[in-house]
Amino acid sequence: MKSLLIKRVFPYKKILINTIFGRCNDIDVFLEKEIYTDLMSSQPQFGTSDFAPSEFKRSRLAENFKQYRSISPHTSVEKRYIVPALKGAVRETEGLIVCQFVPNFPRHVTNNSDEVTMQDDIFPAAEKILSDIENVVKKNPSLKSFEIIPAEDNENKSPVFHQEDCLGLASWCVQPLYCYAYRRLFELRQNKHRREEPSTIARWLLGALLLNPNVTTFWNMRRELVRSHKLEASEEFFFSRLVLYHKPKCFEAFAYRRWLLSYILNSKDGHYDPESVESPLCRELDIATTCADRYASNYHAWSHRRHVITLRESRGFAYPTLETEWKNSLAWCQRHVSDYSGLSYRQFLLNKYMFELKELPRESFIKCPDVGEQWKEELFAYIKSNISDTGDMHQLQRLYDWMNAEFRAITSSRRRQRQTTYFRALSYWLEECRANDSAICTYNDHEALWCHRRFLAYLLLRFMASNHSYHEDEYADGRSVDESAERKNVQKSLTNDVTVCHDFLVQAFRARTNKIADLATKRDQHEKMLVERFFKFLQSIGLDEKNTYTLVEKV
Amino acid sequence: MLQTRCDSRRKPVMLASNAFFIVKREMSFVCCVPLTGKCVGNAGTGFLRKLSLRGCQSIGDNSMRTLAESCANIEELNLSQCKKISDATCAALSRYCSKLQRLNLDSCPEITDISLKDLSDGCPLLTHINLSWCELLTDNGVEALARGCPELRSFLCRGCRQLTDRAVKCLARYCPNLEAINLHECRKITDDAVRELSEQCPRLHYVCLSNCPNLTDASLVTLAQHCPLLSVLECVACTHFTDAGFQALAKNCRLLEKMDLEECLLITDATLIHLAMGCPRLEKLSLSHCELITDEGIRQLALSPCAAEHLAVLELDNCPLITDASLDHLLQACHNLERIELYDCQLITRAGIRRLRTHLPNIKVHAYFAPVTPPPSAGASRQRYCRCCRLNDARKGISRCFRIGTGKVKGS
């Protein structure tokens, strides 16, 4: 008597079974109950294959392995009946062939016949380990790190380590534990009719996601549990923080946090005080910083940060303030010189502060009355320190004095604000530019810094283009007719002043660039190439030497 | 007997139709969160005898009032984890459902003493009540209940931390038929209460005293003297219990079947010897965290009559002195052993477990050992195809097949 037991078939493998039935004419085929019902329910599919329905009748239903054994204790099957495609999934125990169809994930297979008969019990400690982990996570909400600890030999000792807010898992149990949780979860997902306690599901998810957080399905299952109030949203923040500590570049975890954020902000009972210092957004920024620290070029972390800042505006949160954000990100960039991910975030902030936030004053200076002047002085100081030509120097001094006088003479608060806004925007650019200058001078050969400088050059051009005509708007509205003739002269001179000021700025930038370029070319061969590329870029956007001079001459 | 199991994914509207329910005498809606008051109100009929609404968290007092009005004949009601219901529900039940016999209010945190007073007034036939984790309850409520419901046979109040000796003494005085009592986590209970209980309620067969740290051997002795029918005893973390108490218990309570002695830190092999001699029916024994237990104790247990016939579950996790020798004693005697827990017994080896498995093939051994993994493939080269299967050399071929991931092969 020859027989074949087929276990655990997934729908897309039906065609393989057809093939077996087609070829194995003299074998009794036994199917597990689930498969049997599954096959019977999809008869039409079989009609199209080479498998005859009459063959199918011979296949019997094996309730389980034990029953099967009692039917035919001594059976054997010759290998040639096994379709080549199945070989890998086939094994022999006590003279009978077991075919096992698996999804793409490699299933744990053993040689031990005792364990083969108990498929579900292959790793009984899994549940225990999972609940150990769950206990630690639940008991200690300030848990901040999760690590896999290398350990090959196990001595019947718990693989879960817990010490001072740190959770560790011995490496030997990672593979079987993950396989266990994965299999359980997908079994659950595939036959939805089977009921499982939500707490059990949550435990499996905890194990699976800690070890491999890149499975969106699992995160979605967690979302479902949160939405049906089986899991606390606030605890989910802790959990995903733990995951992000272990895998700081996990996009799914970030996405989950974003979803949680909008979930708690939209929920009816969660009222968040937008003025409160302890806003959930601050926590997000902390996490993003940690993740960016733990994994270089972690763009996921920075885009999470962008999302949070955008959310802050749309929801009207007072904290985190833009000023602290500006400072913190600068500090981060100074610690990670070569990491362009942080610089790209700075570019996002610069764009926002220079072009989008015309009305908002810089929060920390809001009480200081002459803040506009302070920015202006900084600006002129920068220009002055980078311009060598004495004639220009003279002209600059005149411009500066005149502008000061003009500034003091301004009575209209609106115009004053306009001017303040203008200098505020430039002050951000200036600060960034200075930071970039000093970073390039200090550190050899970092392409990220030169790329960032390109952005600064480009931004300067864009800013100049957008501010050419702002004084004109100023005068155009709400002025009486008789004054206008006189004003027009003033306006013309003012427009000229702005242009001259811009030219000086460009000139200063060029001079500064030349200076550090000289330094860089001398110290490093590779950096020389970077510098050349940078100049090529300047030329392409029209900010090279020649253009600048024409601008100045025009004046 | 018909029973409806409701699936939360189905629309509640379906459930609301009277026609659907009218013939049913028993219904159960487990964890139907979307199930709301309207449906439950409609569901009620005079025919309904048993109803389970476990975990239906959307159900509130109003719907329960409607239900109570329409189901005057209800005898068994399960409201565990219906977190919204409060005293108003119990008031309605006491007013309309005088035939109520079994009530489960497990994890309804808003229930207070007022509920118990109402129930004692209106439902004198109550025999089973579960008040676990209703943490607002105090002695006054329990006293009222005990006075009003003399038929009480089962009283479960896990986690009612405010209860003291007075509550237990009242129960003992007014409810002599008490058979099952659970005082898990009632941390104020002392020996006095247990003495009174065991003297007044000789029919007790289920007693749970877990996490009552004030109890001492005196409790065990009085239980032993007065409750010969005791079959289940749970005393997790009763750290003052010693061998002497269990000696007395084993001498008199010969019907003991399940004992949970987890974290009774003082007990030694002597307890096991007494249990082995005195309790021939022992089925399940938990000795987790009993750190003084050694192989000798297990040997005595294995020699006992209970071991050969009944012992099915043995929990030995975190017993650091246990070695493979224990397993060898067990595998010779305990033929019915189904499950053994060995987590964190660090002297246990793989070899010992393997021997146990070969003797008792159906046993579930729970230990931290990783499942046996196939050895890493010897050759450095990784073949993509399974060329090794030869018909005459099946075993070898198959063992190699394992190593090649199924994922790689299926595409070929």
CSV table of C-alpha atoms in Angstrom, one decimal, chain A residues 13 66 79-80 85 87-89 91-92 102 104 108-111 115 121-125 128-129 132 154-159 172 176 192 195 197 230, chain B residues 6-9 30 33 54 342-346 348 350 357 362-374 391 394 398 401-402 406 409-410 412:
chain,number,residue,atom,x,y,z
A,13,LYS,CA,-0.4,25.8,-4.5
A,66,LYS,CA,-2.3,9.5,14.6
A,79,LYS,CA,10.2,8.7,-4.7
A,80,ARG,CA,9.4,8.8,-8.3
A,85,ALA,CA,8.8,20.6,-7.8
A,87,LYS,CA,11.0,17.6,-3.5
A,88,GLY,CA,12.2,20.3,-1.1
A,89,ALA,CA,9.1,20.2,0.9
A,91,ARG,CA,10.2,14.4,4.0
A,92,GLU,CA,9.8,10.9,5.2
A,102,VAL,CA,4.8,26.5,2.7
A,104,ASN,CA,7.8,31.8,0.9
A,108,HIS,CA,11.6,25.3,10.4
A,109,VAL,CA,12.0,21.6,9.6
A,110,THR,CA,13.4,19.0,11.9
A,111,ASN,CA,14.6,15.4,11.6
A,115,GLU,CA,8.5,16.6,16.8
A,121,ASP,CA,4.2,22.1,19.4
A,122,ILE,CA,7.5,22.3,17.7
A,123,PHE,CA,8.7,25.0,20.0
A,124,PRO,CA,6.6,24.9,23.1
A,125,ALA,CA,8.8,27.5,24.9
A,128,LYS,CA,6.5,31.3,27.5
A,129,ILE,CA,9.2,33.4,26.0
A,132,ASP,CA,8.1,36.8,29.4
A,154,ASN,CA,21.4,27.5,25.7
A,155,GLU,CA,21.1,25.8,29.1
A,156,ASN,CA,17.4,25.8,29.7
A,157,LYS,CA,17.7,29.3,30.8
A,158,SER,CA,15.3,32.1,30.0
A,159,PRO,CA,16.5,34.0,26.9
A,172,TRP,CA,19.5,31.3,19.8
A,176,PRO,CA,12.4,29.6,16.2
A,192,LYS,CA,-10.5,34.4,9.7
A,195,ARG,CA,-11.3,33.0,17.1
A,197,GLU,CA,-8.1,36.1,22.3
A,230,LYS,CA,-8.1,46.0,22.6
B,6,CYS,CA,-22.4,35.6,17.6
B,7,ASP,CA,-19.6,36.9,15.5
B,8,SER,CA,-18.7,40.5,16.0
B,9,ARG,CA,-18.2,41.0,12.2
B,30,VAL,CA,-19.0,36.7,23.3
B,33,VAL,CA,-18.1,45.1,21.0
B,54,ARG,CA,-19.0,38.5,28.0
B,342,LEU,CA,11.0,22.6,33.2
B,343,TYR,CA,11.6,26.3,32.4
B,344,ASP,CA,14.8,27.7,34.0
B,345,CYS,CA,15.8,24.4,35.6
B,346,GLN,CA,19.4,24.9,34.6
B,348,ILE,CA,18.3,19.8,33.1
B,350,ARG,CA,18.8,18.0,26.4
B,357,ARG,CA,10.4,11.7,25.3
B,362,ASN,CA,2.9,11.9,24.1
B,363,ILE,CA,4.4,14.1,26.7
B,364,LYS,CA,4.7,17.9,26.3
B,365,VAL,CA,8.0,19.0,27.7
B,366,HIS,CA,8.2,22.7,28.2
B,367,ALA,CA,11.8,24.0,28.5
B,368,TYR,CA,13.7,26.8,27.1
B,369,PHE,CA,15.7,24.6,24.7
B,370,ALA,CA,15.6,25.7,21.1
B,371,PRO,CA,14.1,23.0,18.8
B,372,VAL,CA,16.6,20.7,17.3
B,373,THR,CA,17.9,22.4,14.2
B,374,PRO,CA,19.3,20.6,11.2
B,391,LEU,CA,16.0,6.4,-4.6
B,394,ALA,CA,16.4,7.8,1.0
B,398,ILE,CA,15.9,13.5,2.5
B,401,CYS,CA,16.6,18.1,1.2
B,402,PHE,CA,15.8,19.8,4.5
B,406,THR,CA,11.8,25.1,0.3
B,409,VAL,CA,13.1,24.6,-4.7
B,410,LYS,CA,9.5,25.3,-5.4
B,412,SER,CA,12.3,24.8,-10.2
